[in-house]
CSV table of C-alpha atoms in Angstrom, one decimal:
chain,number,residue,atom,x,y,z
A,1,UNK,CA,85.0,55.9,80.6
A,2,UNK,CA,82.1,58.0,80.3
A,3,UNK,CA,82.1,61.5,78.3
A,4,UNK,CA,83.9,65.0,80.6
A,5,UNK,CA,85.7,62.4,82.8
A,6,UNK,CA,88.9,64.2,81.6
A,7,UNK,CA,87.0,67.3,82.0
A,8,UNK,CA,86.4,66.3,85.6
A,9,UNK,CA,90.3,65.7,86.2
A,10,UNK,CA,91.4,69.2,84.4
A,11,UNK,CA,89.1,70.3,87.2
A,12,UNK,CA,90.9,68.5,89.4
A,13,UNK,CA,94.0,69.5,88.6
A,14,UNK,CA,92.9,73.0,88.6
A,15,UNK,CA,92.1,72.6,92.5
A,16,UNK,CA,95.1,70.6,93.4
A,17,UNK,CA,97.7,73.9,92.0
A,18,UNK,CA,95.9,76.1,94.3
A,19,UNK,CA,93.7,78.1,92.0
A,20,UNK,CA,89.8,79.0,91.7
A,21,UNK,CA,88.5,79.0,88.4
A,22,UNK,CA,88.5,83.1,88.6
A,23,UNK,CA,92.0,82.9,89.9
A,24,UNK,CA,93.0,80.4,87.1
A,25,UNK,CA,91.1,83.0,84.4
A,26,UNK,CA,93.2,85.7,86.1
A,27,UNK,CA,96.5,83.7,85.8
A,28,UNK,CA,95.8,83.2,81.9
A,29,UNK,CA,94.2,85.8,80.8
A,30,UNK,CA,90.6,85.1,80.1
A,31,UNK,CA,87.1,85.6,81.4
A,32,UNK,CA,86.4,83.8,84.8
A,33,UNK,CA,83.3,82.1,82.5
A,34,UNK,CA,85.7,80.7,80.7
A,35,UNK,CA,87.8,78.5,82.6
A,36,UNK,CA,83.9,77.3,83.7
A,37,UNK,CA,83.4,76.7,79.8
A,38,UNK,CA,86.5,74.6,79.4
A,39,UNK,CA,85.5,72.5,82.5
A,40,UNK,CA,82.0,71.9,80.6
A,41,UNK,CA,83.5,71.0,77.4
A,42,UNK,CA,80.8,73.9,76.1
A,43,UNK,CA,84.4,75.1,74.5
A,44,UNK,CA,88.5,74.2,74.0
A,45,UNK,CA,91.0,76.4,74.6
A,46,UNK,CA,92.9,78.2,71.3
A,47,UNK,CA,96.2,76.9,70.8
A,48,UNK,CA,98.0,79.8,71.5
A,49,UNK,CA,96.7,80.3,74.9
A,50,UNK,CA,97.7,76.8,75.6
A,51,UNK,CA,100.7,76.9,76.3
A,52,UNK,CA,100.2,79.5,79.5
A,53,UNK,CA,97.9,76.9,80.4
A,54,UNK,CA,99.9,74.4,80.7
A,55,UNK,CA,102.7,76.3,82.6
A,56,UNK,CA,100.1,77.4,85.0
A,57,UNK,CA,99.0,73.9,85.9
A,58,UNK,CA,102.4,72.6,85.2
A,59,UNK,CA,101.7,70.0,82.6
A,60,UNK,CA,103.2,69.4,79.8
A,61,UNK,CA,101.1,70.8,76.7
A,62,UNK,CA,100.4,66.8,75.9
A,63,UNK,CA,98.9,66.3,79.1
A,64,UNK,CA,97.2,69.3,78.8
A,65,UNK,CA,95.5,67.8,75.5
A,66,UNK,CA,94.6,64.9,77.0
A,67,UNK,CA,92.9,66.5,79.6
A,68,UNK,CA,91.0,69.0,77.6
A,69,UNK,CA,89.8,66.5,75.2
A,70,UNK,CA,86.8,64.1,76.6
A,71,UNK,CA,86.3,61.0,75.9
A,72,UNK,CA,83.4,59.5,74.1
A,73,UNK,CA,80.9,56.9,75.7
A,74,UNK,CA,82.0,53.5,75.5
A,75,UNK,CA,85.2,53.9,74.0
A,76,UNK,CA,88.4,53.3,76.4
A,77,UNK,CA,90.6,55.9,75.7
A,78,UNK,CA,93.4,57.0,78.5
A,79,UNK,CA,92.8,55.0,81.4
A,80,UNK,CA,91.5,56.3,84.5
A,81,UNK,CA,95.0,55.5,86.6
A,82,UNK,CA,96.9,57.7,83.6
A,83,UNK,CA,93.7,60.9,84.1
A,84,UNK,CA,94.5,60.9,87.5
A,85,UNK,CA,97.9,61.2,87.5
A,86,UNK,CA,97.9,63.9,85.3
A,87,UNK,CA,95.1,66.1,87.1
A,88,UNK,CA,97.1,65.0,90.6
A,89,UNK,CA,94.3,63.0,91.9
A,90,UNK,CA,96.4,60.4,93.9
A,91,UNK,CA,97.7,63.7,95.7
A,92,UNK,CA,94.7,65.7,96.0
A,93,UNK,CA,94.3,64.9,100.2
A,94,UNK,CA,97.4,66.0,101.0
A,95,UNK,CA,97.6,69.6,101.6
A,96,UNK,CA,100.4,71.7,100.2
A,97,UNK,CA,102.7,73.2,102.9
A,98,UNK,CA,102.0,77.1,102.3
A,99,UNK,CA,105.6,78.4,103.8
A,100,UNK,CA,107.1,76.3,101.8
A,101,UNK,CA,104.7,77.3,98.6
A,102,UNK,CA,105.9,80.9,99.4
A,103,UNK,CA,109.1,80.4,99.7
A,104,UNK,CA,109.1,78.5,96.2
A,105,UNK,CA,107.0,81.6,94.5
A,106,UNK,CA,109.3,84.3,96.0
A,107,UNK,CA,112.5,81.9,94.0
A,108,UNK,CA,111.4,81.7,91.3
A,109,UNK,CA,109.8,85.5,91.5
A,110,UNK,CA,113.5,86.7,92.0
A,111,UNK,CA,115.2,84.4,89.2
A,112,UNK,CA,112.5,85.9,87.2
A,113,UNK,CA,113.5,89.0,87.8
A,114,UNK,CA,117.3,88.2,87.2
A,115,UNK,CA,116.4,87.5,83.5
A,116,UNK,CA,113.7,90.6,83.5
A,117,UNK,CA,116.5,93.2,84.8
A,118,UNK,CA,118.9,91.8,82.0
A,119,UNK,CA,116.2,92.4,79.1
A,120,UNK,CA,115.6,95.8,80.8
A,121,UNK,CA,119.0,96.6,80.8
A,122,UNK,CA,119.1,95.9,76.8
A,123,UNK,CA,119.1,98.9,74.4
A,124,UNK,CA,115.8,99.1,72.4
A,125,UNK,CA,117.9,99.5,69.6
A,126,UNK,CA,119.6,96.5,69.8
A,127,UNK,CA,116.6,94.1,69.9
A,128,UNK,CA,116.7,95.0,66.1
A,129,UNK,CA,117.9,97.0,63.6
A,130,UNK,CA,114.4,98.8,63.4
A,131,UNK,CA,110.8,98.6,63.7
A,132,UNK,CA,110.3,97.7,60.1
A,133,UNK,CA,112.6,94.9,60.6
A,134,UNK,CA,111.3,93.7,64.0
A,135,UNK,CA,107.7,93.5,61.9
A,136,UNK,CA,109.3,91.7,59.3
A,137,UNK,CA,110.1,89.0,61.8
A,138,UNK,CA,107.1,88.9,63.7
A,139,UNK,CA,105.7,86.5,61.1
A,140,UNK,CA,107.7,84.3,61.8
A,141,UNK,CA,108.4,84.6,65.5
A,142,UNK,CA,104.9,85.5,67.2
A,143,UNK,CA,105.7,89.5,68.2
A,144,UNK,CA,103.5,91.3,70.3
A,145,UNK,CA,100.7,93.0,68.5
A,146,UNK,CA,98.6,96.0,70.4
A,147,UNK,CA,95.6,93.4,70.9
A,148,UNK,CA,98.1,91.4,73.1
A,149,UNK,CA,99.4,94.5,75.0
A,150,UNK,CA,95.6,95.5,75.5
A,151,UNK,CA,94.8,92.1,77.5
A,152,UNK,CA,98.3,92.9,79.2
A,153,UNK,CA,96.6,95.6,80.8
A,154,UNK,CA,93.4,94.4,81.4
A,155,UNK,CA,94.8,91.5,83.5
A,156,UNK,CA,97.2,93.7,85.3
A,157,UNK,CA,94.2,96.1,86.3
A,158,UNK,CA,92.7,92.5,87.5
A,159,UNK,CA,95.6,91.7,89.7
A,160,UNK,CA,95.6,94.8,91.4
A,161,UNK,CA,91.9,94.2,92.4
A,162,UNK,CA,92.3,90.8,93.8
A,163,UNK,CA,95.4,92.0,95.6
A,164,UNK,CA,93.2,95.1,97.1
A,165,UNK,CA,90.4,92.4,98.3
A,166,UNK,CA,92.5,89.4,99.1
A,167,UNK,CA,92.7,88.3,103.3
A,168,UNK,CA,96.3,87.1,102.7
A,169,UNK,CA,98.1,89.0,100.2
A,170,UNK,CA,101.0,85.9,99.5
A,171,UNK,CA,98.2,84.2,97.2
A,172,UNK,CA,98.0,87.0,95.1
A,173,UNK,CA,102.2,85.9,94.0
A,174,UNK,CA,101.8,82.7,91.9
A,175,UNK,CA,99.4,84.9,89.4
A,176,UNK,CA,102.1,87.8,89.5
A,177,UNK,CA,104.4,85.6,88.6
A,178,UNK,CA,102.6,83.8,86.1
A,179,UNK,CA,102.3,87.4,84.5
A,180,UNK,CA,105.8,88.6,85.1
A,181,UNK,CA,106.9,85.6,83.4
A,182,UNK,CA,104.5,86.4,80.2
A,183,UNK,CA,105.5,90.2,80.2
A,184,UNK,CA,109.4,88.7,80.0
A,185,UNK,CA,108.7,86.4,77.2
A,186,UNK,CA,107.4,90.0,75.2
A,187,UNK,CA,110.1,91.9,76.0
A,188,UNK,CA,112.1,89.4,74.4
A,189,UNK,CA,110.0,88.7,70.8
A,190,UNK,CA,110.2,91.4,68.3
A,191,UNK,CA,108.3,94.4,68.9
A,192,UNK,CA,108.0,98.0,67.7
A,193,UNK,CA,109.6,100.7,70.1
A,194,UNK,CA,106.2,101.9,71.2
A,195,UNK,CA,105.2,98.4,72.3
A,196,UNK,CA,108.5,97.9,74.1
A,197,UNK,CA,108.0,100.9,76.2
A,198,UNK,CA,104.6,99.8,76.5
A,199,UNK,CA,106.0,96.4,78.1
A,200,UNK,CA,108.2,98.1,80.0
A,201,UNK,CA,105.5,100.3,81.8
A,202,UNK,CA,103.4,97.5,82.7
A,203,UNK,CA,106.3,95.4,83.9
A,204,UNK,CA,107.1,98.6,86.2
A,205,UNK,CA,103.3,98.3,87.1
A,206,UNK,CA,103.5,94.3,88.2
A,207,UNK,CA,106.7,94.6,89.6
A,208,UNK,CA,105.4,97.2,92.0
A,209,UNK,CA,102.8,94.9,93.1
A,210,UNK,CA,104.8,91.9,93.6
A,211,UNK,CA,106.5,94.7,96.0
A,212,UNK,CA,103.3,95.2,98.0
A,213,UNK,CA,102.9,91.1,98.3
A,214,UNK,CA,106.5,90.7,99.5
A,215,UNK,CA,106.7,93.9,101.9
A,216,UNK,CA,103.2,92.6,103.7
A,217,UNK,CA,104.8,89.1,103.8
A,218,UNK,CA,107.2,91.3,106.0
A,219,UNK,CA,110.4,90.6,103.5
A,220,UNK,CA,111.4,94.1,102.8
A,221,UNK,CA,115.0,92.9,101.4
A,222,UNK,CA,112.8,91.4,98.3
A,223,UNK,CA,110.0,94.5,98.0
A,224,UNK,CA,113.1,97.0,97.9
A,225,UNK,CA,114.4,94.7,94.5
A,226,UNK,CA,111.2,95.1,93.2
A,227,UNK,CA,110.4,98.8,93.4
A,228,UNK,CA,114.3,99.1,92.1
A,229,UNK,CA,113.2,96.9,88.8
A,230,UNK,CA,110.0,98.9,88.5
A,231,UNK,CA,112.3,102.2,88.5
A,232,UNK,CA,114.7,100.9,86.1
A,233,UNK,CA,111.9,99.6,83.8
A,234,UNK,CA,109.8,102.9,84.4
A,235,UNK,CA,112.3,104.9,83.3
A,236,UNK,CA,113.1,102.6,80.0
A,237,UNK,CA,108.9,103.3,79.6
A,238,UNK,CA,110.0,107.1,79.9
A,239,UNK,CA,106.8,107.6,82.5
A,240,UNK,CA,107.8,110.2,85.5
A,241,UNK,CA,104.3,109.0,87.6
A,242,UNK,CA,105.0,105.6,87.2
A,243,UNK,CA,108.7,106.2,88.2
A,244,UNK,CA,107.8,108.4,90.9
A,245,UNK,CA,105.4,106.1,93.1
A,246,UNK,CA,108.4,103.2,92.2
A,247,UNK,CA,111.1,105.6,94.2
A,248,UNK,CA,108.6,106.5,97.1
A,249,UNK,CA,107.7,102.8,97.5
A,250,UNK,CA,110.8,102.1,98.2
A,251,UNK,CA,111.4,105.2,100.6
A,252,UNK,CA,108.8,104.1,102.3
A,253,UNK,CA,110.4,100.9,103.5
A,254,UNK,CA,113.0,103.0,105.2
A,255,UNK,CA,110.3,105.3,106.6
A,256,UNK,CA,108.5,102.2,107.9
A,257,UNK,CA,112.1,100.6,109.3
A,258,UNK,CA,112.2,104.0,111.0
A,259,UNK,CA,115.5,105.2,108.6
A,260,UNK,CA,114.1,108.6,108.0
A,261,UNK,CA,117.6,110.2,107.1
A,262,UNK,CA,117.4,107.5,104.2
A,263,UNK,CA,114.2,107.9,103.2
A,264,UNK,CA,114.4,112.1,102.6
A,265,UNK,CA,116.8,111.9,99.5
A,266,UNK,CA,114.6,109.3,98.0
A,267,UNK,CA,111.3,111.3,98.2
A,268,UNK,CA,112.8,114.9,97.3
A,269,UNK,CA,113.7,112.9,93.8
A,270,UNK,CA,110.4,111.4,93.7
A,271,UNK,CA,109.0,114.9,93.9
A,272,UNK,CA,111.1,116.2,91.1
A,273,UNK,CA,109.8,113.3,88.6
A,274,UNK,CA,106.3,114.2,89.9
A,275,UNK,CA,106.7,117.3,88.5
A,276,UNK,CA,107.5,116.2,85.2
A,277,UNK,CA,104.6,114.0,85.7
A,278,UNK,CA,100.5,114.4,84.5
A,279,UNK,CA,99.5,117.1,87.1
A,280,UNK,CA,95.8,116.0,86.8
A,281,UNK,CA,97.1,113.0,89.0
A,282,UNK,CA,97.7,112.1,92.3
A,283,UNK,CA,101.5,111.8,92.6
A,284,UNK,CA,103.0,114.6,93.9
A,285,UNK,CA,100.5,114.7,96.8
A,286,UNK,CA,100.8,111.2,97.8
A,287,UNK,CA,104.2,111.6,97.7
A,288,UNK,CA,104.2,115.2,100.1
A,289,UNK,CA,102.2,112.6,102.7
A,290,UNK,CA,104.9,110.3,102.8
A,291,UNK,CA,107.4,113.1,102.9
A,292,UNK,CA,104.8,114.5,106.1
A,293,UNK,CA,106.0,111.0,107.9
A,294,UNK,CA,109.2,111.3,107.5
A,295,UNK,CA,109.5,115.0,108.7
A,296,UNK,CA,107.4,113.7,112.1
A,297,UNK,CA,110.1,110.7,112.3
A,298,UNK,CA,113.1,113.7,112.2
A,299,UNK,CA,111.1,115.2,114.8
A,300,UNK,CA,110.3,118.7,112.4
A,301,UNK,CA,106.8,119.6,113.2
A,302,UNK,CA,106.3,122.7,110.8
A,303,UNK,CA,107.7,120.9,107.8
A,304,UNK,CA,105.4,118.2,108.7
A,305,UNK,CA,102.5,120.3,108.5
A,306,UNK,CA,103.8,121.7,105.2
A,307,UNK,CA,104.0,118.2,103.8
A,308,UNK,CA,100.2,117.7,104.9
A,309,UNK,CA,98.6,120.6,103.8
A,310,UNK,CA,100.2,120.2,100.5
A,311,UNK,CA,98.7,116.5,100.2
A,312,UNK,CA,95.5,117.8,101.4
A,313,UNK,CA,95.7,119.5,98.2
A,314,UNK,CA,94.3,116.6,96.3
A,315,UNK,CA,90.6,117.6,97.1
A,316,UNK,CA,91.0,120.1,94.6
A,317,UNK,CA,92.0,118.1,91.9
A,318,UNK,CA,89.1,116.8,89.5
A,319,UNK,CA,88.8,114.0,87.3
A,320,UNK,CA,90.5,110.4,88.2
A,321,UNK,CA,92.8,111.4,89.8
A,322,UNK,CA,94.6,107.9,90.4
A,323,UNK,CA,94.2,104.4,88.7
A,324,UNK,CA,93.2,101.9,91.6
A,325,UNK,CA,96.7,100.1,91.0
A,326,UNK,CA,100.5,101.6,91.0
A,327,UNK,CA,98.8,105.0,92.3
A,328,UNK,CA,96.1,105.0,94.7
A,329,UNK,CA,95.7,108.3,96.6
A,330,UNK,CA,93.1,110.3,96.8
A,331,UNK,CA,93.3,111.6,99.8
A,332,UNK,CA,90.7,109.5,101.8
A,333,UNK,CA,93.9,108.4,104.1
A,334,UNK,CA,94.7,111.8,105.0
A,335,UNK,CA,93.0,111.6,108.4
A,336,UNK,CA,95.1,108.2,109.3
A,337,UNK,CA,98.1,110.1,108.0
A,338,UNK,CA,98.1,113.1,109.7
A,339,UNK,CA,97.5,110.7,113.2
A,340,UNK,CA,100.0,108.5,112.5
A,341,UNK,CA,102.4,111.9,111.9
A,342,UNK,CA,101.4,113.7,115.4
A,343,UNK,CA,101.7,109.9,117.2
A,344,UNK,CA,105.5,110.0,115.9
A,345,UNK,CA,106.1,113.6,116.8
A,346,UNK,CA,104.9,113.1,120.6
A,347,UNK,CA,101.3,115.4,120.5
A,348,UNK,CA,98.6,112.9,121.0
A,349,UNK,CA,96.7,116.0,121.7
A,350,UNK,CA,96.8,116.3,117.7
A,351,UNK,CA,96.7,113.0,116.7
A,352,UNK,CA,93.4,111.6,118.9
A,353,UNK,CA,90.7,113.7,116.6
A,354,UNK,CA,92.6,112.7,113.3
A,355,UNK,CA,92.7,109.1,114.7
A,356,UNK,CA,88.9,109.0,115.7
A,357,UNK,CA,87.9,110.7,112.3
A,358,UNK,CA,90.3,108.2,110.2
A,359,UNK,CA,88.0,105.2,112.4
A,360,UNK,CA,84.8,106.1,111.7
A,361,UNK,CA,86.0,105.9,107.8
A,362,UNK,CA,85.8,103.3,105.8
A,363,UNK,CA,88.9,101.2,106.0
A,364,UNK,CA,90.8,98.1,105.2
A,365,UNK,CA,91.4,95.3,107.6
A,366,UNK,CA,95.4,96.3,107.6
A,367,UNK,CA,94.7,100.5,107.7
A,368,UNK,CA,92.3,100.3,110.6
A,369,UNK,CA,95.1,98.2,112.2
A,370,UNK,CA,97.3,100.9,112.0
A,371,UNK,CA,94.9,103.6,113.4
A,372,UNK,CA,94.5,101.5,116.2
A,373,UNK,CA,97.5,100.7,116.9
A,374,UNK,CA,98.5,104.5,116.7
A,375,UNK,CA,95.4,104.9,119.0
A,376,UNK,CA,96.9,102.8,121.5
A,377,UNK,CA,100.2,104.3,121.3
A,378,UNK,CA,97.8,107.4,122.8
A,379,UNK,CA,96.9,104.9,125.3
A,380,UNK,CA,100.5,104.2,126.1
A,381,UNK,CA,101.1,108.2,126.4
A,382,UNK,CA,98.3,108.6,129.1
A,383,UNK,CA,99.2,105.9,131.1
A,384,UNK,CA,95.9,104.4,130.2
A,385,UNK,CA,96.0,100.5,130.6
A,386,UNK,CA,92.6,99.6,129.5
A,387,UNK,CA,92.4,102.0,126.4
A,388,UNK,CA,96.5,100.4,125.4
A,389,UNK,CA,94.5,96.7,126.0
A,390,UNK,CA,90.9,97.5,123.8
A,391,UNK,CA,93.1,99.0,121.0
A,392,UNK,CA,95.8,96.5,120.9
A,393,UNK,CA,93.7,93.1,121.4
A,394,UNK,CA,92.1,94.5,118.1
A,395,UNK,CA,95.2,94.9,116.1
A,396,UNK,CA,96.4,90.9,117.3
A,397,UNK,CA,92.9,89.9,116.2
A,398,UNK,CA,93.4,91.4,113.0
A,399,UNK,CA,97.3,89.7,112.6
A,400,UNK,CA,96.0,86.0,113.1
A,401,UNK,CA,93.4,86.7,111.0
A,402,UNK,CA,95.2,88.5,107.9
A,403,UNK,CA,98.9,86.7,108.4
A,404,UNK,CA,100.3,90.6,107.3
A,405,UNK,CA,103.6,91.2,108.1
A,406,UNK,CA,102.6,95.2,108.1
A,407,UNK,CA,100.1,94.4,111.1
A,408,UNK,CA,102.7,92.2,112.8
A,409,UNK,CA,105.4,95.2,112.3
A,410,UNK,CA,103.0,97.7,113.8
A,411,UNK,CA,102.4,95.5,116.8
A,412,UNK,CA,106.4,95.2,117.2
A,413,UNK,CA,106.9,98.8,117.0
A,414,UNK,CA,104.4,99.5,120.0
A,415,UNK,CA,105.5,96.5,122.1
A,416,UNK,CA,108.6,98.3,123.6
A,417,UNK,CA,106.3,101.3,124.2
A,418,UNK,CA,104.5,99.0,126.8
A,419,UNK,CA,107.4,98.5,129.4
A,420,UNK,CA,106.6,101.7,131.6
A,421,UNK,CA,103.0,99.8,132.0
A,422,UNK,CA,104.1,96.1,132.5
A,423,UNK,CA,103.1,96.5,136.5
A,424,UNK,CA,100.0,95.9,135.0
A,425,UNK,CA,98.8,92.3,134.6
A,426,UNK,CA,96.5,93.2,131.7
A,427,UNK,CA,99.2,94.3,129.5
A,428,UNK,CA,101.7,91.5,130.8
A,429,UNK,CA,98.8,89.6,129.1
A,430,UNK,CA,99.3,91.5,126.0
A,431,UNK,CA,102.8,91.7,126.0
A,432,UNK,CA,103.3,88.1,126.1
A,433,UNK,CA,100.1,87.9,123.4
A,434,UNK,CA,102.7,89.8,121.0
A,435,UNK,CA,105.6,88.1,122.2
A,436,UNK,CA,103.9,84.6,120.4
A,437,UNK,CA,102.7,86.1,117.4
A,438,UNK,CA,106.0,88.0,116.3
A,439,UNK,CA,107.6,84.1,117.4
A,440,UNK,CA,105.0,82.4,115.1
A,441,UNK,CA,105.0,85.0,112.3
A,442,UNK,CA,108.6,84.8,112.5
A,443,UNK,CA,108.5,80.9,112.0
């Protein structure tokens, strides 16, 4: 066996559990060079990151060894047949079926966050008698020092950016998970108070985005658990932003499911933690454009407005006014917003120059979906076939392309719209178009 064959077959192995080297780097915590380093054999992983390794690539942390240890020229080591059934080689053609690779992330995400809500639910005080004996055990036991909380947050920043840029959001779950599961195992080592509350706040932060993944994968059942564990934990953190954006994600399903009597009770106590909150950020306004939607779904055009103009009011903020993760407004959706508002409320007199100003922005793959969808809803209004056709043979482009369950939704919602135009043969056409991709996305 020549020298970096067992390099070759960590490789390997890497590849055959779904991950990149930058997505493997994410899942443990180091640089993306790194994982490129270890392949090399220009360096070997510290013990103590081992471990989250292994589980990553599920090996055991022997394999892992024998993996990450090359074997000199000439000498016979582990035999090839052992390397490649450790780094999956005999399986490696076969490709993994992704439904059922979701399916098995979202079980073991929720049995996760069984044993996450427990440790949540805990006391601080009752993980130890105090601080000064929780440090005393830490020698022993491993706690979790401020350098450890640090990376924490690094890599959740990290996971909020590949979310932002991936195509399909359901590969973004196995490295959530993977970090859920480490921010568990340091809730439940000894730790000072501050850290706690520190592992609570970025366990409200990750469980918010495991939210996002699951409510594009169209499960909102599963996003409304999260953004319910990122309150709870938000509020052991004792952070009224963090808390706030948890409560109006999880209004916003019902806004979205068209429950807007549900959804109104929700926001009015996001908007009182808001106000607790840092008012150099973003919060309250994001959450007075979500309230604007639901006052157009009740039909209440004036409190609508009221909503807008007060989210509008972010322009005058200064600074960062959001982090690019848990909170994200800065009011560069307002034009979308206030079209998707006047669609609901019946004016597409309103909502066409909002809509048309929103376009010519620059815009995600799943927001410009939604402003063309709303444009063809316009389309629907006027009676306008060809303009409901341009507009809506976009938005099904877009679906097959992404798989998200928010495009597919938005294309449901307009569908029954359609039936005063089904005379025509062009939106037969495009009713029927739907008709299979709701049936497949629903498979």
């Amino acid at each position: 066996m020549f020298m970096g064959d067992r390099r070759e077959a960590f490789a390997a192995r890497r590849e055959l559990m779904g991950y990149t080297q930058e997505s493997l780097a994410a899942a443990v915590g180091v640089e993306f060079s790194t994982v490129g380093r270890w392949e090399r054999g220009d360096l070997t992983p510290q013990p103590y990151r081992r471990p989250r390794i292994a589980k990553a690539l599920g090996l055991t942390l022997e394999e892992l060894g024998t993996l990450l240890t090359p074997t000199p020229s000439g000498q016979n080591g582990t035999s090839a047949v052992v390397l490649a059934q450790i780094a999956g080689a005999d399986v490696l053609p076969v490709q993994p079926d992704l439904a059922e690779t979701d399916d098995m992330n979202r079980r073991d995400l929720l049995r996760l966050f069984s044993m996450t809500g427990a440790l949540l639910a805990l006391p601080a005080a009752e993980s130890a008698v105090c601080d000064a004996e929780r440090l005393a055990a830490a020698a022993q036991t491993g706690a979790v020092d401020s350098t450890a909380v640090a990376e924490f947050e690094q890599l959740n920043s990290h996971l909020w950016r590949v979310y932002a840029f991936a195509p399909t959001k359901s590969q973004v779950l196995p490295l959530v998970r993977a970090q859920l599961d480490v921010l568990s195992e340091g809730l439940r080592r000894p730790q000072t108070s501050a850290t706690r509350q520190r592992l609570c706040e970025l366990s409200a932060d990750l469980f918010q985005l495991a939210g996002e993944i699951f409510f594009d994968g169209d499960r909102y059942t599963d996003a409304a658990h999260c953004y319910t564990l990122a309150a709870t934990a938000s509020k052991e953190a004792n952070t009224p932003d963090l808390w706030a954006c948890a409560l109006t994600r999880h209004a916003f399903i019902a806004v979205y499911e068209r429950r807007f009597t549900e959804a109104a009770p929700i926001l009015e106590l996001a908007a009182d933690l808001a106000r607790r909150g840092d008012p150099a950020l973003s919060t309250r306004h994001w959450i007075a454009a979500v309230q604007a939607e639901t006052f157009a779904g009740l039909g209440d055009l004036d409190t609508c407005q009221r909503a807008l103009d007060t989210a509008a009011e972010v322009e005058h903020l200064q600074g960062r006014v959001h982090n690019g993760g848990w909170l994200r407004f800065d009011g560069s959706r307002l034009a979308e917003e206030r079209g998707t508002c006047y669609v609901t409320l019946g004016r597409p007199d309103l909502a066409e120059a909002a809509l048309t100003d929103a376009l010519a922005g620059n815009l995600t793959a799943r927001r410009k979906a939604g402003v063309l969808t709303d444009l063809a809803m316009i389309g629907v209004h006027r009676r306008d076939p060809d303009q409901v056709v341009s507009y809506t043979n976009a938005v099904l482009a877009t679906a097959r392309q992404t798989g998200s369950g928010v495009v597919v939704r938005k294309l449901r919602g307009l569908q029954p719209h359609l039936a005063p135009l089904l005379a025509d043969q062009q939106i037969q056409q495009l009713d029927a178009e739907i008709n299979s991709l709701i049936g497949s996305h629903a498979a």
